[in-house]
XYZ file of C-alpha atoms in Angstrom:
713
model
C 168.234 58.826 23.854
C 166.608 56.102 25.254
C 163.670 58.642 27.199
C 163.054 60.262 23.938
C 162.570 57.041 21.852
C 160.231 55.328 24.987
C 158.369 58.918 24.824
C 157.781 58.200 20.663
C 157.184 54.608 21.460
C 154.626 55.369 23.388
C 152.957 58.059 21.433
C 153.060 55.740 18.496
C 151.376 53.247 20.538
C 148.149 55.312 21.883
C 147.703 56.616 18.201
C 147.352 53.172 17.263
C 144.995 52.498 20.035
C 143.263 55.387 19.797
C 142.648 55.302 16.160
C 143.198 59.445 16.218
C 141.150 60.030 19.154
C 141.111 62.139 22.291
C 143.887 60.745 23.882
C 143.625 60.260 27.614
C 146.264 61.324 30.567
C 148.965 58.318 30.226
C 152.498 58.293 32.596
C 155.227 57.256 30.776
C 159.390 57.024 31.702
C 160.516 59.925 31.403
C 163.745 58.891 32.983
C 164.060 56.958 36.203
C 163.253 59.279 38.482
C 161.372 61.961 36.543
C 158.230 60.200 34.420
C 156.201 62.663 31.999
C 152.662 63.174 31.661
C 150.721 64.580 28.613
C 147.495 65.100 27.357
C 146.323 66.325 24.000
C 143.236 65.695 21.681
C 144.757 64.645 19.106
C 148.226 62.995 18.191
C 149.988 62.060 14.792
C 153.213 60.405 14.430
C 155.319 60.963 11.794
C 157.550 57.893 10.981
C 159.745 58.731 8.337
C 160.721 61.889 10.208
C 160.750 60.720 13.314
C 158.257 63.394 14.425
C 155.313 63.439 17.008
C 152.839 66.448 16.846
C 149.688 66.977 19.378
C 147.299 68.874 18.528
C 144.321 70.633 20.943
C 144.572 71.606 24.437
C 148.305 69.914 25.202
C 149.449 69.728 28.353
C 152.723 68.716 29.168
C 153.795 67.662 32.937
C 157.736 66.959 33.704
C 160.181 67.637 36.748
C 157.095 69.809 38.187
C 157.222 71.694 35.243
C 154.324 72.251 33.195
C 153.582 73.328 29.268
C 150.377 74.525 27.659
C 149.817 75.292 23.771
C 147.378 74.713 21.363
C 149.874 72.405 19.241
C 153.589 70.979 20.159
C 155.700 69.228 17.299
C 158.394 66.576 18.929
C 161.204 66.090 17.304
C 163.137 63.283 18.295
C 166.583 63.225 16.557
C 167.056 66.893 17.896
C 165.275 66.176 21.450
C 163.107 69.584 20.622
C 159.813 70.847 20.746
C 158.169 73.607 18.987
C 154.977 74.601 20.837
C 152.662 77.558 19.268
C 149.265 78.884 20.053
C 148.695 80.140 23.605
C 151.848 78.595 24.804
C 152.638 78.896 28.758
C 154.945 77.357 30.538
C 154.596 77.111 34.538
C 158.172 77.050 36.932
C 157.683 74.811 40.155
C 158.828 78.249 41.825
C 155.060 79.824 40.907
C 156.339 81.735 37.341
C 154.701 81.649 34.945
C 155.325 82.428 30.962
C 153.797 83.194 28.111
C 155.121 83.111 24.009
C 153.987 83.198 20.941
C 156.041 80.294 20.131
C 158.674 78.828 21.936
C 161.439 75.717 21.062
C 162.469 74.518 24.313
C 164.204 70.868 24.761
C 162.635 67.844 25.676
C 162.633 68.199 29.286
C 161.393 71.469 29.768
C 164.753 72.725 30.321
C 166.376 74.629 27.970
C 164.607 76.544 25.137
C 163.974 79.882 22.688
C 160.840 82.291 23.327
C 159.649 84.468 21.092
C 157.085 87.699 22.560
C 157.469 86.511 26.327
C 155.862 87.315 29.305
C 156.406 86.624 32.931
C 154.441 86.341 36.137
C 156.339 85.996 39.013
C 155.722 84.491 41.788
C 154.753 87.599 43.536
C 152.603 88.939 40.336
C 154.929 91.300 38.979
C 155.085 90.761 35.332
C 157.879 90.802 32.459
C 157.770 91.450 28.542
C 160.604 91.137 25.953
C 160.758 90.677 23.150
C 162.260 87.334 22.557
C 164.677 85.454 25.175
C 166.332 82.409 26.050
C 165.903 79.782 28.905
C 168.320 77.979 29.846
C 168.756 74.785 32.360
C 165.561 75.857 33.848
C 166.867 78.130 36.049
C 168.307 80.825 33.787
C 165.838 83.092 31.590
C 167.825 85.877 29.192
C 165.651 88.640 27.422
C 165.868 91.445 25.263
C 163.985 94.640 24.535
C 161.922 93.914 28.441
C 160.093 95.998 30.645
C 159.265 94.931 34.367
C 156.470 96.069 36.374
C 154.615 94.947 39.572
C 152.178 97.406 38.897
C 148.189 96.290 37.773
C 147.382 97.381 34.510
C 144.847 99.721 34.139
C 141.400 97.726 33.709
C 139.317 100.482 31.514
C 142.920 100.779 29.048
C 144.988 97.256 29.273
C 147.564 99.624 27.298
C 147.873 102.330 29.400
C 151.507 102.121 30.938
C 151.540 101.564 34.358
C 152.538 104.010 37.368
C 155.996 102.978 37.084
C 158.141 100.475 34.693
C 161.835 99.795 34.019
C 162.743 99.228 30.278
C 166.252 97.917 29.982
C 167.947 96.290 26.994
C 168.467 93.159 28.581
C 167.684 91.173 31.736
C 168.830 88.146 33.390
C 167.122 86.453 35.392
C 168.633 83.633 37.423
C 166.790 81.327 39.831
C 169.614 80.163 41.648
C 171.146 82.906 42.621
C 168.091 84.001 42.727
C 168.414 87.546 41.022
C 166.830 90.149 38.609
C 170.184 91.940 36.997
C 169.208 94.591 34.084
C 171.606 96.422 31.414
C 170.970 99.925 30.286
C 167.657 100.056 32.521
C 165.306 103.736 32.091
C 163.100 104.171 34.940
C 159.720 105.186 33.831
C 157.108 107.133 35.716
C 153.562 107.113 33.647
C 155.546 105.755 30.745
C 158.350 108.703 30.907
C 161.348 108.105 31.536
C 163.135 110.153 34.233
C 166.043 108.097 35.389
C 168.773 105.934 33.569
C 171.095 103.611 34.733
C 173.647 101.501 33.207
C 173.203 98.500 35.733
C 170.419 97.762 38.007
C 169.794 94.423 40.176
C 167.126 92.954 42.606
C 166.055 90.342 43.908
C 163.319 87.842 42.975
C 160.351 87.526 44.069
C 161.426 84.563 46.560
C 164.468 86.180 48.489
C 163.327 87.426 51.873
C 166.693 88.824 52.206
C 170.510 89.604 50.606
C 173.168 91.181 51.017
C 173.634 94.966 49.525
C 173.284 98.532 49.307
C 169.498 100.039 50.589
C 168.153 102.476 48.307
C 170.098 106.027 49.837
C 169.235 108.522 52.201
C 170.078 112.406 51.232
C 168.441 115.878 53.472
C 169.200 118.213 54.609
C 168.841 119.707 58.382
C 169.572 123.101 59.839
C 171.104 121.976 62.625
C 173.363 119.202 61.082
C 173.604 120.652 57.256
C 173.191 118.129 54.138
C 172.637 114.644 55.276
C 173.694 111.532 52.814
C 173.657 107.601 54.472
C 174.430 104.746 52.215
C 172.869 101.590 54.195
C 174.674 98.541 53.198
C 172.657 95.247 54.433
C 174.689 92.209 55.499
C 173.092 88.445 55.442
C 175.462 86.847 57.422
C 174.128 83.787 57.590
C 170.470 81.870 58.040
C 170.167 83.259 61.645
C 171.786 86.523 61.276
C 172.215 89.641 59.585
C 173.515 93.339 59.893
C 172.793 96.455 58.491
C 175.835 98.830 58.165
C 175.292 102.585 57.936
C 178.055 105.322 56.977
C 176.090 108.763 57.418
C 177.569 111.960 56.150
C 176.897 115.324 57.403
C 178.230 118.169 56.763
C 177.724 120.795 59.577
C 178.479 117.942 62.646
C 180.935 115.245 60.820
C 180.454 111.853 59.779
C 177.845 109.621 61.590
C 178.476 105.627 61.535
C 175.233 103.240 62.487
C 175.381 99.819 63.300
C 172.123 97.029 63.702
C 172.973 93.673 64.326
C 170.280 90.631 65.035
C 170.944 86.646 65.481
C 168.318 84.236 66.085
C 169.285 81.810 68.050
C 166.676 78.083 68.564
C 165.551 79.233 71.502
C 166.612 83.153 71.568
C 167.018 86.151 70.619
C 169.880 89.154 70.200
C 169.668 92.208 69.136
C 172.386 95.448 68.738
C 171.983 98.767 67.903
C 174.287 101.476 68.087
C 176.079 104.239 66.170
C 179.046 107.072 66.974
C 180.471 110.509 65.749
C 182.851 113.108 66.679
C 181.023 116.017 66.303
C 182.214 119.643 65.092
C 183.615 120.318 69.037
C 185.391 117.578 68.914
C 183.120 115.660 71.497
C 182.602 111.745 70.717
C 179.039 110.784 70.634
C 176.886 107.932 70.459
C 174.872 104.832 71.843
C 173.989 101.670 72.280
C 170.680 99.647 72.306
C 170.796 96.038 73.109
C 168.534 93.077 73.852
C 169.356 89.414 74.689
C 166.972 86.457 75.762
C 167.522 82.771 76.026
C 164.424 80.064 76.496
C 166.487 78.145 79.450
C 163.651 75.001 78.840
C 160.283 75.487 79.567
C 160.357 76.769 82.859
C 163.446 78.990 82.958
C 164.526 81.630 80.579
C 167.129 84.662 80.987
C 168.702 87.574 79.199
C 169.629 91.375 79.208
C 169.616 94.644 77.833
C 172.256 96.887 77.922
C 171.214 101.204 77.032
C 173.128 103.976 76.989
C 174.092 106.941 75.305
C 177.335 109.205 75.721
C 175.188 112.408 76.626
C 171.579 113.595 77.285
C 170.228 115.123 73.559
C 172.161 112.839 71.074
C 169.447 110.157 70.767
C 167.024 113.128 69.737
C 169.275 115.498 67.752
C 170.611 112.922 65.822
C 167.432 111.071 65.661
C 167.804 107.490 67.562
C 165.658 107.578 69.037
C 162.541 109.385 70.943
C 161.895 111.385 74.103
C 162.663 109.617 76.775
C 163.314 110.331 80.768
C 165.751 107.408 81.629
C 167.603 104.244 79.720
C 167.561 100.847 81.717
C 169.797 98.168 81.394
C 168.983 94.997 83.240
C 170.284 91.109 82.961
C 167.010 88.919 84.390
C 166.924 84.848 85.016
C 163.162 84.072 85.260
C 161.594 80.500 86.206
C 158.044 79.644 85.632
C 156.530 77.321 87.886
C 153.080 75.896 88.306
C 152.948 77.676 92.061
C 155.510 79.963 92.280
C 157.436 82.910 89.848
C 160.927 83.864 90.900
C 162.834 86.107 88.786
C 166.227 87.190 89.740
C 167.148 90.726 88.400
C 169.979 93.399 88.516
C 169.178 97.399 86.915
C 171.078 100.301 86.144
C 169.525 103.587 85.275
C 171.016 106.797 82.706
C 168.814 109.846 83.161
C 168.194 111.897 80.544
C 166.364 114.470 81.959
C 168.222 118.291 82.529
C 169.220 118.841 86.038
C 168.764 114.695 86.810
C 172.324 113.798 88.688
C 173.876 110.391 87.550
C 175.745 109.474 90.718
C 172.597 109.587 92.397
C 171.174 106.720 90.479
C 171.169 103.231 91.859
C 173.053 100.395 90.515
C 170.121 97.485 91.884
C 172.008 94.203 92.084
C 170.792 91.389 92.571
C 166.859 91.934 92.915
C 164.904 88.510 93.763
C 161.772 88.008 93.524
C 159.774 84.922 94.430
C 156.134 84.547 94.743
C 154.299 81.391 95.660
C 150.437 80.539 95.398
C 149.552 77.196 97.062
C 146.288 75.263 95.664
C 142.710 76.066 97.923
C 142.403 74.758 100.802
C 139.782 72.589 102.611
C 138.265 75.908 103.638
C 138.375 77.667 99.597
C 141.422 80.232 100.975
C 144.275 80.653 99.152
C 147.694 80.768 101.080
C 150.446 83.310 99.185
C 153.901 83.890 99.869
C 156.084 87.157 98.559
C 159.872 87.244 99.270
C 162.455 89.315 98.040
C 165.836 90.762 98.151
C 167.457 93.842 96.981
C 170.994 95.910 96.919
C 170.925 98.857 95.724
C 174.153 101.044 95.765
C 174.752 104.553 94.381
C 177.761 106.570 93.910
C 176.539 109.117 95.808
C 174.041 109.133 98.053
C 172.525 106.339 100.168
C 173.512 102.786 99.817
C 170.157 100.214 100.688
C 169.601 96.349 101.414
C 166.444 95.356 101.835
C 164.815 91.736 102.880
C 161.295 91.223 102.548
C 159.009 89.041 103.318
C 154.778 88.976 103.115
C 152.441 86.264 104.014
C 148.649 86.005 102.942
C 145.321 83.891 103.428
C 142.440 84.894 101.454
C 138.988 83.517 101.490
C 135.866 84.192 98.874
C 132.803 83.684 100.232
C 128.862 84.284 98.867
C 125.550 84.481 100.575
C 122.300 83.482 99.568
C 121.278 86.695 97.860
C 123.808 86.727 95.662
C 126.873 88.916 97.684
C 130.309 88.711 97.510
C 132.692 88.478 99.933
C 136.937 88.521 99.796
C 137.999 88.398 104.112
C 142.128 88.442 103.493
C 144.986 89.000 106.331
C 148.695 89.538 105.512
C 151.844 89.694 107.374
C 154.796 91.503 106.077
C 158.074 91.516 108.121
C 160.810 94.021 106.261
C 164.008 94.249 107.341
C 166.698 97.050 105.818
C 170.406 98.184 106.360
C 170.869 101.791 105.244
C 174.283 104.000 104.381
C 173.979 107.699 105.255
C 170.336 107.964 104.860
C 169.170 111.405 104.324
C 165.850 111.974 107.031
C 163.798 114.984 107.000
C 164.342 118.468 109.520
C 167.960 118.716 110.568
C 168.029 115.069 111.808
C 171.962 113.550 110.957
C 172.175 110.987 108.357
C 171.126 107.136 109.456
C 173.713 104.611 109.005
C 172.675 100.842 110.647
C 169.570 98.883 110.593
C 165.899 98.936 110.894
C 162.566 96.831 110.264
C 159.035 96.609 110.669
C 156.348 94.117 111.200
C 153.096 94.448 109.819
C 149.887 93.216 110.194
C 146.966 94.080 107.497
C 143.393 92.267 107.806
C 140.587 93.837 104.760
C 137.232 92.377 104.207
C 135.507 92.936 100.649
C 131.772 92.855 99.926
C 130.282 93.375 96.664
C 126.460 92.930 95.482
C 125.697 93.315 91.779
C 122.387 93.594 90.716
C 121.496 92.500 86.935
C 118.518 94.346 85.305
C 117.854 92.255 81.132
C 116.375 94.706 79.214
C 114.433 94.534 75.608
C 117.141 96.881 74.333
C 119.870 96.762 76.842
C 121.108 94.791 80.025
C 122.410 96.924 83.405
C 124.166 96.210 86.165
C 124.972 97.733 89.699
C 127.146 96.494 91.852
C 128.219 98.476 95.344
C 131.181 97.818 96.569
C 132.813 98.464 100.248
C 135.527 97.567 101.931
C 137.800 97.750 105.519
C 140.842 97.470 105.817
C 142.732 97.674 109.178
C 146.191 97.660 109.806
C 148.519 99.531 113.220
C 149.009 103.287 112.214
C 152.402 104.286 110.860
C 155.112 102.243 109.493
C 157.073 104.353 107.576
C 159.845 105.262 109.525
C 162.199 107.858 108.694
C 164.964 105.005 108.964
C 163.698 103.468 106.358
C 164.228 104.514 102.731
C 161.787 104.891 100.470
C 163.190 103.920 97.035
C 159.967 101.711 95.030
C 157.181 103.827 96.696
C 157.526 106.658 95.510
C 154.472 107.683 92.901
C 151.247 106.670 95.640
C 147.862 108.566 93.627
C 144.824 107.522 95.101
C 142.548 106.801 91.139
C 139.508 104.366 90.349
C 142.148 101.525 90.026
C 143.295 101.394 93.081
C 140.681 102.775 95.577
C 138.946 99.926 96.671
C 142.337 98.229 97.655
C 143.689 96.956 101.253
C 147.195 98.530 100.356
C 147.287 101.593 97.624
C 150.953 102.021 97.808
C 153.203 100.398 94.933
C 156.621 98.823 95.995
C 157.763 97.710 99.734
C 159.400 100.615 101.249
C 155.936 102.425 102.025
C 153.049 100.784 103.830
C 149.011 102.282 104.316
C 148.054 102.285 108.376
C 145.287 102.852 110.413
C 141.520 101.553 109.434
C 140.058 102.838 106.402
C 136.408 101.982 104.531
C 136.662 102.416 100.706
C 133.580 102.238 98.786
C 132.474 102.547 95.604
C 129.653 102.127 92.897
C 129.800 100.421 89.745
C 126.914 100.790 86.758
C 126.994 99.387 83.109
C 124.686 99.090 80.295
C 125.108 96.705 77.537
C 124.123 95.391 74.406
C 124.343 92.453 72.443
C 126.318 94.077 69.450
C 129.123 95.483 71.836
C 128.083 98.794 72.869
C 128.151 99.324 76.696
C 128.534 101.869 79.304
C 130.334 101.872 82.523
C 130.697 104.443 84.952
C 132.405 103.992 88.476
C 132.614 106.291 91.613
C 134.522 105.711 94.739
C 136.583 107.556 98.011
C 138.151 106.140 100.585
C 137.688 107.458 104.982
C 140.193 107.117 107.939
C 139.306 106.750 110.774
C 142.691 108.707 112.159
C 143.418 112.136 111.420
C 147.175 111.613 110.171
C 147.886 109.124 107.359
C 151.601 110.636 106.728
C 151.135 110.631 103.390
C 151.671 113.792 101.185
C 148.924 115.672 99.623
C 149.627 114.824 96.249
C 148.263 111.436 96.966
C 145.377 112.329 97.336
C 145.149 110.328 100.576
C 146.224 113.028 103.213
C 143.110 113.705 105.000
C 140.630 111.793 106.848
C 137.963 112.034 103.129
C 140.110 110.973 100.177
C 140.082 112.706 96.875
C 136.673 111.522 95.042
C 137.644 109.178 92.523
C 135.305 108.256 89.650
C 135.488 107.295 85.559
C 133.034 106.706 82.659
C 133.752 104.727 79.635
C 131.366 104.552 76.740
C 132.011 102.068 73.904
C 129.813 102.639 70.477
C 131.964 100.384 68.130
C 132.875 100.993 65.738
C 132.617 104.444 65.729
C 132.492 106.249 69.212
C 134.613 105.438 71.945
C 135.605 107.560 74.843
C 137.070 107.786 78.683
C 135.958 110.065 81.065
C 139.075 110.099 84.534
C 138.259 112.532 87.320
C 140.233 113.516 91.288
C 138.284 115.837 93.016
C 139.500 117.606 96.311
C 137.450 116.902 98.927
C 137.723 119.275 101.151
C 137.888 122.249 98.542
C 135.828 120.586 95.677
C 138.468 121.187 93.184
C 139.753 119.473 90.060
C 142.554 117.558 90.730
C 142.874 116.438 87.693
C 141.200 115.282 84.493
C 141.644 113.430 81.819
C 138.682 112.883 78.288
C 140.173 109.935 75.909
C 137.848 110.247 72.705
C 137.974 108.539 69.431
C 135.416 108.054 66.736
C 134.732 108.740 63.097
C 134.472 106.352 59.876
C 137.230 105.240 57.986
C 137.003 108.785 55.909
C 137.532 110.713 58.283
C 138.727 109.276 62.531
C 139.387 111.773 65.119
C 140.989 110.624 68.562
C 142.124 113.415 71.352
C 142.885 113.417 74.568
C 142.621 116.022 77.317
C 144.852 115.984 80.711
C 144.553 118.478 83.159
C 146.645 117.994 86.468
C 146.696 120.615 89.293
C 150.016 121.348 90.792
C 149.406 119.403 93.582
C 147.947 116.574 91.956
C 151.283 114.812 91.539
C 154.060 113.299 92.765
C 155.709 112.830 89.930
C 154.935 115.925 87.295
C 154.490 119.733 87.294
C 150.336 120.955 86.698
C 149.406 120.673 83.289
C 146.913 120.846 81.119
C 147.391 119.941 77.836
C 145.466 119.035 74.210
C 146.191 116.719 71.987
C 144.545 115.868 68.357
C 145.222 113.109 66.133
C 142.793 113.281 62.893
C 143.436 110.910 60.015
C 141.204 110.140 56.622
C 141.473 107.548 54.353
C 140.573 109.962 50.998
C 139.934 107.545 48.142
C 141.365 103.655 47.506
C 145.043 104.676 47.331
C 144.820 107.827 49.221
C 145.179 108.712 53.291
C 145.833 112.141 55.270
C 146.628 112.552 58.644
C 147.021 115.372 60.802
C 148.329 116.025 64.297
C 148.403 118.493 67.215
C 149.593 119.300 70.911
C 148.216 121.767 72.374
C 149.967 123.790 76.173
C 146.998 125.201 77.642
C 148.586 126.581 80.701
C 148.937 130.546 80.682
C 152.165 130.329 79.172
C 152.016 127.763 77.085
C 150.578 127.585 73.102
C 151.088 125.645 70.261
C 154.285 122.469 71.331
C 153.707 120.357 68.194
C 151.817 120.137 65.346
C 152.040 118.259 62.057
C 150.612 117.241 58.887
C 151.081 114.130 56.683
C 149.794 111.971 53.786
C 150.244 108.622 52.041
C 149.754 107.150 48.611
C 150.027 103.358 48.874
C 149.313 100.359 45.874
C 149.784 97.162 45.142
C 153.502 98.236 43.561
C 154.044 102.270 44.983
C 154.198 104.148 47.796
C 154.714 107.444 48.243
C 154.614 109.418 52.397
C 155.251 112.815 52.770
C 154.819 114.541 56.691
C 155.684 117.917 58.112
C 156.450 118.402 61.655
C 157.016 121.679 63.913
C 157.958 121.559 67.660
C 158.405 124.412 69.139
C 159.499 123.459 72.638
C 163.611 123.570 73.980
C 165.540 121.874 75.877
C 169.686 122.713 76.465
C 170.780 121.779 72.621
C 167.445 121.188 71.288
C 166.241 124.212 69.500
C 162.387 124.675 67.725
C 162.820 122.901 64.494
C 160.054 122.619 61.394
C 161.301 119.412 59.494
C 159.350 117.514 55.943
C 159.983 113.803 55.256
C 159.459 111.915 52.101
C 159.506 108.889 51.579
C 159.076 107.134 48.091
C 159.015 103.164 47.782
C 158.940 101.093 43.892
C 157.818 97.890 45.594
C 159.743 95.167 44.680
C 163.098 97.230 44.019
C 163.879 99.384 46.783
C 162.653 102.963 48.358
C 164.388 106.013 48.709
C 164.089 108.380 51.861
C 164.153 111.819 52.103
C 164.335 114.562 55.692
C 164.306 118.365 55.069
C-alpha cells in the first residue's frame, strides 16, 4: 500500500537523520486526508524484513485515535503493528482500552488485544481475557466483566459493589449498544442473577427504545401489580412510554406518555385507562402544549381530565388535588403592554362538588398598559377585561371592565417617601338567573358601576448602622378614599371570593382579589416594619399592621377580618440565620375579642447530618371562607448519615379534638456512583369515599447504567 511505503520510507529517513537519537514528532501523509503523527525515543528499521521498531514512550496518532506503548513493531507486508508494554488505545469517543499486548492494523482500527481493560466515556470499566477489535467501532470480548463501580482504594482486588460477568460481550459503537451472552449479575462478588442475554445502551446514548425495568408490587386495594414499561424513541424530537400494568383485583391498566419538542415549542401528553372489577371505564388525561410564535407572541393549551374524583389517587397517577383545570391561551408581550386571551374549564374532585355548576370561561381577555413616565414623574396605567362564563346549571355572566389609574411617587428633604394615586373603574355586567340573598328573585339583565378611588402612601425609613449589625425602622401610613358600597347583589361574585387581610395586603388601597367586588369607604392603613441584618447574610425582619375604616359597615364577611371598623391585627416575624436556621411566624388577631384567628409557624434548621423542617398552622372556624377551622403540625426530618447513606421521616398531626396522626412516613437512601437503593414506608389514616387508610412500602433499586427496578407493597 502506498501510504504504508510512505510511512516506512519516512521512518527510515528519520532513522538516518536522527542517527538513532530520540525522534521528534513528525507529521507524515498516511492517506490523502488523514495524516499520522508519531513520537518515540528510538526508531529501528529492518530493510530485509521491511519492519520498523519504535522503542520508548511510543505515541501514534491517526484519525483521532492514539496508541501508546513501550514498544511498537510495524510489519509493512502485513500492514500489522504489534504493541507491547503498557499499551493504551484512546478512542475519539472518549473510551480508553488498556492491554498487555495488541496486534492492530496500521490504521489503528482492527486488531487483537490480550488481557484487555477498558474505561468507557462515563467512567465504567470492562476487563476481559481477550478481545477482537473490528473497523474501529466493534469490540468483541471473551470472559469479560463490566462494572461502573469504583474499586476499593484500600484493596483494589476486592470485588466491586456489583458487576456483570459474561462469557461474551459485544460493544457496537455504531449501534451504541453493549450486549452480554450468558451473564451473571454479582453483588459483592456473589452471583445473584443469571440471564442468557442482556443489553443496554453505551454511555454515548441518552435515549434508546426498549423495555425498562419492570414494576412489581402488591396493594391491599389493587392486589398484585406487574408493569412492563416500553420506551419508544420515535425520532430525535419525540418519544413515548407505553406501560401495560396488570392488577389482580381490578384488571389491566394501560399507561401512556408522549413527548414532542418543536423548534419553538413543546407538547406533553400523559394518560391511562382501565376497566375495573365493576366494569366501569376509568382513566385520565393530562396534556400540555406551548408554542412561541414569535419574540412577542406565545400560545398554548392544557387539557386535564379524569373519569372520576378518586381515580388518580387510587391508581397512583397523581397526588391530592381539589380541581383539574383545562386551559387554552394566547399571549403578547409588548414594551408597554401585555395582552392575553384565555379559555378555561374545570373539573372538581372534592366530595359533594357539582360539576354542572362549574363555569366554562370563554373568552377571558385581558389587556394591561403601562405608559412611560409623564413630565411630572407620574405613570398612567390602563387595564381592560372581557369575560364570559356559562354553566350547565346556575347563573351565566358576561363582564366588560375598564380601569384607568395614575400614580406619582414623591419624596421630601428629610427622607420621607410618598405615592399618590387615583383610579377610575367602570364595570358592566349581563347576568342570567343570578341567585340573590334572602327571598329575592333571581336576577336576569344588565348591571354595572362606576367606581373612583384615590389613595396616598407615606413611609419614612430610618437606618442605623452598627459594628455587628445594621437596623432599619420604617413606619407606613396609607389613606384610601372610595364611595361606600359598590358591591350590588345584581353583580355576581365570580373571582373575588377569598378576601382575607394579611401582612401582604394590609397596606393596600384595594385588598379584594379579582374584579367583581370592591372595598369601599375611607380607610386608614398603617403599619411598622423593622429589620436587622448583617453583612454575612443573617437577618431578622418584623412587621405589624392594621386598618381602620371610618364607616361602620363594610359589607364584607367576618372571615375577611375587615367586617368591623377596626380590622384584624396582622403581624409577621422572619428570621434567617443561614445556613443553619430559618423561621417565620404569621398571625392574625381579632381586634374585637383579642383572640387568634390564625397562626402559622414555619421553621427549618440543622446541619447536613440532621436537618428538621416544620409547619404549625391554626385557623379558627371563622378565619377563612375557603377552609373550615383546623390545627395541624407537619414535621420533616432529613439526615445525611454518611457519604452514601441518608434518611428521612415526616408526619402530619391533626391537633383538633377529634384529630390524631393523619400521615407518617420513614425512608432511607443509599447512593453511590453505581448503585441506588431507596426505601420508604408510609401510613395514611384519612378516608375519602373509596379511599381508605393505607400502609405502603416502596423500594427502588437502580443499577446505574443498566436499569432500575421499583417495587411497591
